[in-house]
XYZ file of C-alpha atoms in Angstrom:
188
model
C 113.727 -187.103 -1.910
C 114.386 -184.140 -4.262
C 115.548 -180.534 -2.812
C 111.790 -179.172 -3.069
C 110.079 -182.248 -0.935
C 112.918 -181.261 1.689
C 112.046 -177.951 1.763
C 108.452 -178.261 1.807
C 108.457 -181.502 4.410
C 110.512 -178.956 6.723
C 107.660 -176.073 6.281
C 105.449 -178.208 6.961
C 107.113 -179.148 10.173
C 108.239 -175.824 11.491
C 104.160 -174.291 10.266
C 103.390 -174.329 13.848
C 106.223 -172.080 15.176
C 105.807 -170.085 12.332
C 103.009 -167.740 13.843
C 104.656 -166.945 16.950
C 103.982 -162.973 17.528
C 107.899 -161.756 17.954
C 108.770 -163.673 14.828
C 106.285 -162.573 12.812
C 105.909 -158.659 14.073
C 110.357 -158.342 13.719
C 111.134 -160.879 11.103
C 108.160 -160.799 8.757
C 105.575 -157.878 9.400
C 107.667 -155.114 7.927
C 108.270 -156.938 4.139
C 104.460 -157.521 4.322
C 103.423 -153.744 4.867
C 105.405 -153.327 1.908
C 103.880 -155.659 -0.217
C 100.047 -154.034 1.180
C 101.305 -150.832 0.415
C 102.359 -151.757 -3.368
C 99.078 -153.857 -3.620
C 96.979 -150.618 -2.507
C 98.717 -148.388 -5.118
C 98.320 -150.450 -7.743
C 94.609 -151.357 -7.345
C 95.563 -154.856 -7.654
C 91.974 -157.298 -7.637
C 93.168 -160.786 -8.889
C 96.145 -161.452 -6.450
C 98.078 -165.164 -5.810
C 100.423 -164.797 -2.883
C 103.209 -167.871 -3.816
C 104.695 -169.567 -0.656
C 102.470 -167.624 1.769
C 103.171 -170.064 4.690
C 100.570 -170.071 7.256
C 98.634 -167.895 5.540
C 99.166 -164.201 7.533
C 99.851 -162.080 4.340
C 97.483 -163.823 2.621
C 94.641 -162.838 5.037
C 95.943 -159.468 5.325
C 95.498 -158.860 1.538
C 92.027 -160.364 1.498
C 90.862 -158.503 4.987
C 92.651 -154.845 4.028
C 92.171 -154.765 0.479
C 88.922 -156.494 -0.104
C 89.929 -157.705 -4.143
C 87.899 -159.786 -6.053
C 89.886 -162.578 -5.673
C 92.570 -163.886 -2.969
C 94.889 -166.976 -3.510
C 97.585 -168.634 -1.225
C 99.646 -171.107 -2.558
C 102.145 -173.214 -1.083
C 103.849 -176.642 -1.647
C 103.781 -177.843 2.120
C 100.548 -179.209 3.537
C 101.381 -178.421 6.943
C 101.712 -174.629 5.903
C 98.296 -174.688 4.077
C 96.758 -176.314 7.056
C 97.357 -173.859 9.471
C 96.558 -171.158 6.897
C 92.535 -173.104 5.678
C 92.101 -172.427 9.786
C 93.184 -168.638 9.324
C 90.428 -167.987 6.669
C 87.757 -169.112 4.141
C 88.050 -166.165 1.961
C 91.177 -166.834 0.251
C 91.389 -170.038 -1.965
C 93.593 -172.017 -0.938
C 96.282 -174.390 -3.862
C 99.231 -176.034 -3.642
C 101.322 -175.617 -6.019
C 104.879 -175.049 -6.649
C 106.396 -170.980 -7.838
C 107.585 -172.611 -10.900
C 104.336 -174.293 -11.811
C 101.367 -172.119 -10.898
C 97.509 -173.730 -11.396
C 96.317 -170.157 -13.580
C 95.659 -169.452 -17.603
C 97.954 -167.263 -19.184
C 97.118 -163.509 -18.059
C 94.825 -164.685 -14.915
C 96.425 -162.647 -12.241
C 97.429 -159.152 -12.060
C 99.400 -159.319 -8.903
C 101.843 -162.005 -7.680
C 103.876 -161.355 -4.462
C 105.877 -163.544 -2.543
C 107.507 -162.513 0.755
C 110.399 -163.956 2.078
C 110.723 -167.425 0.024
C 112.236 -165.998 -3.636
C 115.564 -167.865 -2.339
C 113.936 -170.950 -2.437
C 112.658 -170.756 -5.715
C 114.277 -172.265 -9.440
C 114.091 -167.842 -9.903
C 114.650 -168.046 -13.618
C 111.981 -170.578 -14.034
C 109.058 -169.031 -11.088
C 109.627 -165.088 -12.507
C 108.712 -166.756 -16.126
C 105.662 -168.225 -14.716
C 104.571 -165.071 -13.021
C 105.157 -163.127 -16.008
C 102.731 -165.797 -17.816
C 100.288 -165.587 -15.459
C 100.141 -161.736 -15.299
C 97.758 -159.845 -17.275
C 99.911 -156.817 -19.195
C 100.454 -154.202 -16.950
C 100.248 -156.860 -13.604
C 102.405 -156.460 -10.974
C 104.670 -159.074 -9.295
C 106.329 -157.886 -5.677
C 108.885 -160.362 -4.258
C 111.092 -159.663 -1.090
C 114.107 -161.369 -0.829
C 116.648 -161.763 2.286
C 119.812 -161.031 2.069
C 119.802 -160.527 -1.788
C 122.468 -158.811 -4.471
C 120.100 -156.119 -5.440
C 121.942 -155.786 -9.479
C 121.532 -159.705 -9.161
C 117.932 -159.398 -9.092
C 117.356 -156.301 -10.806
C 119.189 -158.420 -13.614
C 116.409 -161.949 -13.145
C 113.706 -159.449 -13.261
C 114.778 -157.428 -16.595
C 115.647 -161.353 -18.010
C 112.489 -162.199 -17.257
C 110.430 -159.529 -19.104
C 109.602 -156.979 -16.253
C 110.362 -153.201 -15.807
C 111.510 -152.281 -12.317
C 109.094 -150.679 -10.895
C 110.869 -149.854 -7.566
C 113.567 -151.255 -5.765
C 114.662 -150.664 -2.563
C 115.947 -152.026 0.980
C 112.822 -153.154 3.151
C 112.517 -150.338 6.355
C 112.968 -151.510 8.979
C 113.897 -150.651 12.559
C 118.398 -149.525 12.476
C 118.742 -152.293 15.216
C 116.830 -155.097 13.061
C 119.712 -156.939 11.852
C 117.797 -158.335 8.931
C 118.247 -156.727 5.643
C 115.997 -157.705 2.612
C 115.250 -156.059 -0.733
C 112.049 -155.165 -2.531
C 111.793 -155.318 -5.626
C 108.475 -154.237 -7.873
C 108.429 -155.450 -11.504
C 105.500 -155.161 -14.145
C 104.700 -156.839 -16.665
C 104.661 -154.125 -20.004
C 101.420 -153.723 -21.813
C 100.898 -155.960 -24.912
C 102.007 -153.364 -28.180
């Protein structure tokens, strides 16, 4: 079994601890207002959320923002099952970060919260920029990151940092994670 089936049999085995409240409000909910606030200013409408577990963010976007279209995607079943139950307004794919089921220039917003260390980085912020539309917007929060170190895949990959910055959060959370904001430049 290759390094992604391990890592998505094991989502799909922890999916239903994933939603318990303290987890989600200490670990998870601060990254995600982030990502909702970025998402607001931008006016994003066409929006894939890549790993989006059970499917919290996911429903967030689609319930606070109201775009034109919502999609979760995720390679472990067990994670997309819990998240079809959370709501039938978001479509639903799986699909690995590096290999995303859109056209060229479909999207213009990808975000992905907590799950960028999983991902072959190089390889999934190439396919976002692919699937953005010039000018889309890709927001990724990353635990425990080298800020320059990501700055650095971003720039590689064809984006302008928008923003960067440590995730706020409580001074007792011991969690620190970075956000990072690229776009994708306008075609010349």
């Amino acid at each position: 079994m290759n390094a992604t089936a391990v890592i998505a049999r094991f989502w799909s085995l922890a999916a239903p601890l994933y939603d318990q409240r303290c987890l989600q409000r200490w670990v998870y909910q601060p990254a995600q207002d982030e990502v909702i606030a970025q998402l607001r200013r931008h006016g994003s409408r066409q929006i894939a959320d890549i790993a989006c577990g059970t499917g919290i963010l996911t429903s967030r976007i689609q319930r606070e923002l109201q775009p034109d279209e919502v999609y979760g995607i995720d390679m472990a079943d067990g994670m997309l099952a819990q998240a079809r139950k959370r709501s039938d307004r978001v479509r639903w794919m799986s699909a690995p970060a590096e290999k995303l089921p859109f056209t060229d220039g479909f999207l213009d917003a990808v975000v992905t919260t907590s799950a960028f260390h999983f991902f072959d980085q190089p390889a999934a912020l190439k396919e976002f920029r692919r699937v953005l539309a010039p000018g889309g917007l890709v927001v990724a929060t990353t635990i425990s990151p080298g800020a320059r170190a990501v700055r650095t895949l971003f720039t590689d990959a064809g984006f302008t940092i928008a923003d960067q910055r440590g995730v706020r959060r409580p001074m007792w959370t011991p969690i620190s994670d970075l956000l990072t904001v690229g776009v994708k430049p306008p075609q010349p």
